Coordinates of C-alpha atoms in Angstrom, one line a residue:
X1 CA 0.4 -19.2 0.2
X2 CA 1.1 -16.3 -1.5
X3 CA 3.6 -15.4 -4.5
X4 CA 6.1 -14.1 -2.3
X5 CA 6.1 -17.1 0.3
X6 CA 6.4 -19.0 -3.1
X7 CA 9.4 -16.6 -3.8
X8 CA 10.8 -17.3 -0.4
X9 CA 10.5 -20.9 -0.7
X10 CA 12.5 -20.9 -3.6
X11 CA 15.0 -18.9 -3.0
X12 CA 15.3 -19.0 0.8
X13 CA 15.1 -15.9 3.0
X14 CA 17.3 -13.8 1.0
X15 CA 14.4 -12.4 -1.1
X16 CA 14.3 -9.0 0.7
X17 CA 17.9 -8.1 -0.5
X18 CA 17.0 -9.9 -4.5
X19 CA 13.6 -7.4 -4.6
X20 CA 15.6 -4.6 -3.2
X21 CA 14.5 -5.1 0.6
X22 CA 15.8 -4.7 4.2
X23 CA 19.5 -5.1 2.8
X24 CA 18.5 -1.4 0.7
X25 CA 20.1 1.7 2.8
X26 CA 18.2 4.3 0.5
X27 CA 15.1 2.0 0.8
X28 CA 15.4 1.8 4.6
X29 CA 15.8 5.8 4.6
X30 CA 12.6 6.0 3.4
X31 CA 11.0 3.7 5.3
X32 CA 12.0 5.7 8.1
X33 CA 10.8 8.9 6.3
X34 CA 7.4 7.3 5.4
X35 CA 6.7 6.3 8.7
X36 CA 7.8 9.9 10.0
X37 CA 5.4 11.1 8.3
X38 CA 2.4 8.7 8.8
X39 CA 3.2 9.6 12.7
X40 CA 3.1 13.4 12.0
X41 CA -0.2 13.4 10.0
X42 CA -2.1 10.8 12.4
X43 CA -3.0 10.6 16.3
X44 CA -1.4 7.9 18.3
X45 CA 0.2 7.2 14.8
X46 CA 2.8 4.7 16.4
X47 CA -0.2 2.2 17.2
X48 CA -0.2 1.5 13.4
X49 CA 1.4 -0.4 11.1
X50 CA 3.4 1.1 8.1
X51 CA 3.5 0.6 4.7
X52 CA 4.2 2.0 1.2
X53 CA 1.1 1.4 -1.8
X54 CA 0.9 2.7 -5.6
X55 CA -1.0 1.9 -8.1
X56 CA -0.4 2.8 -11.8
X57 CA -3.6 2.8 -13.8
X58 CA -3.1 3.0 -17.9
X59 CA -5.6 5.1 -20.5
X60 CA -5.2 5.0 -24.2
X61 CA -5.1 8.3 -26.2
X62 CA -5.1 7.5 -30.1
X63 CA -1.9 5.5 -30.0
X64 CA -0.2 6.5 -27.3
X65 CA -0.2 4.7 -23.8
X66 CA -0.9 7.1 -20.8
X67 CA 0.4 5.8 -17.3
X68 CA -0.6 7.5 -14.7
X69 CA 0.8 7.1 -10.5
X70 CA -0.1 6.9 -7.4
X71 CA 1.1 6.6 -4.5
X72 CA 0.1 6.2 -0.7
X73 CA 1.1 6.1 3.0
X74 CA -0.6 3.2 4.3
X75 CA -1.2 2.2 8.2
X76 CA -3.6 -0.2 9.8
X77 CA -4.4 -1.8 12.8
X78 CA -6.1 -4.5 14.3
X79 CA -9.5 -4.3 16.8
X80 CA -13.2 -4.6 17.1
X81 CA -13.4 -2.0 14.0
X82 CA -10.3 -3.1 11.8
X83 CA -9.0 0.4 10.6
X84 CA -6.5 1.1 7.5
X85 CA -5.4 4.7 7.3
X86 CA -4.7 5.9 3.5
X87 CA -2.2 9.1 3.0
X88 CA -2.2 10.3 -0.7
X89 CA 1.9 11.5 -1.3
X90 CA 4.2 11.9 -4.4
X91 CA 6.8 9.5 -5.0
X92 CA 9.1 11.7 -3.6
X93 CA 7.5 12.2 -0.4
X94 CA 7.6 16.0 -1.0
X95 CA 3.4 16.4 -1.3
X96 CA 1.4 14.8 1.4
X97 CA -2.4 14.8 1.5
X98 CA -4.6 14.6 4.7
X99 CA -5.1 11.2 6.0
X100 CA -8.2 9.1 4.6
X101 CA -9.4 6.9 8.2
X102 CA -11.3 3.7 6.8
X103 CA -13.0 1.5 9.5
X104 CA -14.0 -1.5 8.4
X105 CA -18.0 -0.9 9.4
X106 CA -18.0 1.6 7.1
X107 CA -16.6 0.5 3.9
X108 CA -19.0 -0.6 1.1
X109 CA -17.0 -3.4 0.1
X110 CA -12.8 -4.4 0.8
X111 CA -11.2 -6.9 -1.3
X112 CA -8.2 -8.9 -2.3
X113 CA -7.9 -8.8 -5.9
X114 CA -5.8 -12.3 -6.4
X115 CA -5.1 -12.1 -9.5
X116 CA -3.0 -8.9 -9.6
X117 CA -2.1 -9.1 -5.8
X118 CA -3.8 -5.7 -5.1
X119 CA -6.7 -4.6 -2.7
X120 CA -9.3 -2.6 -3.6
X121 CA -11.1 -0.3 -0.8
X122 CA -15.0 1.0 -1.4
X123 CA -15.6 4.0 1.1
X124 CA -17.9 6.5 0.9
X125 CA -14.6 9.2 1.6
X126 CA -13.6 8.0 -2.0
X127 CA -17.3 9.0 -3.7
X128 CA -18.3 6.0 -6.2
X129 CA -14.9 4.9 -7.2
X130 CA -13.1 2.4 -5.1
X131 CA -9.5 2.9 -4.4
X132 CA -7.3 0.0 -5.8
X133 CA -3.5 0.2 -4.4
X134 CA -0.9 -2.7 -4.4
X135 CA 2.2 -3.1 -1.9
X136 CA 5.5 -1.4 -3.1
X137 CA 7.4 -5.0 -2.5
X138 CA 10.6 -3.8 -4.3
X139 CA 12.4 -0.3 -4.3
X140 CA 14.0 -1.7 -7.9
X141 CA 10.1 -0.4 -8.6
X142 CA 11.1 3.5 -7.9
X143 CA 14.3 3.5 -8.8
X144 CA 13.7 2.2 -12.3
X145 CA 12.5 5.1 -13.9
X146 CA 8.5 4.8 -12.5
X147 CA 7.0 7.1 -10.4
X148 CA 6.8 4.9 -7.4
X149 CA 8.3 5.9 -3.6
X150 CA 11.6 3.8 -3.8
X151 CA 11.3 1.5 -1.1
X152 CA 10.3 -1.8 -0.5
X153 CA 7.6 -3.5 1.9
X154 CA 8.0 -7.4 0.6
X155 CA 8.6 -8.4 4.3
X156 CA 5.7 -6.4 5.2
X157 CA 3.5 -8.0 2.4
X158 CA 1.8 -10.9 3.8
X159 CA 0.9 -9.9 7.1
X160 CA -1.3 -7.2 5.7
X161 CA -2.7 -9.3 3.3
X162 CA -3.6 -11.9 5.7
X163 CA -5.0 -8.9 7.8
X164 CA -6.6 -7.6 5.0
X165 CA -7.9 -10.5 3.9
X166 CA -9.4 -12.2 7.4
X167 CA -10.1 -8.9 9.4
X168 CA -10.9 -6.3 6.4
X169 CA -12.6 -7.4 3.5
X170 CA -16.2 -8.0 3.2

C-alpha cells in the first residue's frame, strides 16, 4: 500500500480534489494539453498511458541553495517488451523535446525509489546518468511558485507504480 492509498484511506476518495486533482479545471486543461501533445510527438500515441513527471534536483553554491527543474511527458504501456515513453517539456508546456522510447529489454536497470516515491530509469539514451523523475500528484505543486506543469496525476499514481514496479523494473 502506498502513501496515497494510505491518504485515501484516511480521508476517503475525496483526495483528488484535497491535492488539487480531477475536481482542478486548469489542472484538467492541461491534462488534456499534455496528452495532446504526447499524441502529436508519438506513433499510435493513444495506445499509451499519460502522465505528468518532474524532478527538482538541489546543488549548493557557497551558501546559496540552487534548485533546479524538470519536467516530463510520460506514457507507457503494457506487453511482452514493457515500454515507458519519456518527453522532456517546460513547465509551461511551451518547449517540447523529442520523445525518449525505453523498452524494458533495454534498460540497464529500473527502479522504485520507496523512500522518496520516485523511479529512476538507466538507459543507454540517457549516457551514464540514470533519469530519476516522480509523479506530479498535485497541481498545488505548479501553481505554488515551483517550476512544475500544474497539474495533478494522484489518481494516476498507483497504477503506474504497480506497473512500474511488477512489469518494469529490474
Amino acid at each position: 500500500m502506498g502513501l496515497f492509498d494510505k491518504l485515501k484511506g484516511l480521508v476517503g476518495d475525496n483526495l483528488s480534489g484535497i491535492l488539487g486533482g480531477q475536481s482542478g479545471g486548469n489542472a484538467e486543461g492541461k491534462k488534456e494539453e499534455v496528452r495532446n501533445i504526447f499524441n502529436a510527438k508519438v506513433k499510435d500515441g493513444e495506445s499509451y498511458k499519460v502522465l505528468a513527471g518532474m524532478n527538482m534536483v538541489t546543488t549548493k553554491k557557497l551558501t546559496k541553495e540552487i534548485r533546479t527543474y524538470y519536467n516530463y511527458i510520460l506514457g507507457y504501456k503494457d506487453g511482452d517488451d514493457p515500454e515507458i515513453v519519456i518527453i522532456s517539456t517546460t513547465n509551461d508546456l511551451v518547449s517540447v523535446e523529442e520523445p525518449v522510447f525505453c523498452n524494458r529489454s533495454e534498460c540497464k536497470k529500473a527502479a522504485y525509489l520507496q523512500k522518496t516515491g520516485s523511479f529512476s530509469i538507466s538507459h543507454p539514451k540517457f549516457n551514464d546518468t540514470p533519469l530519476d523523475f516522480a509523479i506530479i500528484a498535485s497541481a498545488a505543486w505548479g501553481s505554488s511558485g515551483a517550476l512544475i506543469i500544474p497539474v495533478s496525476y494522484v489518481d494516476e499514481f498507483t497504477p503506474f507504480t504497480e506497473f512500474f514496479q511488477n512489469r518494469f523494473a529490474k
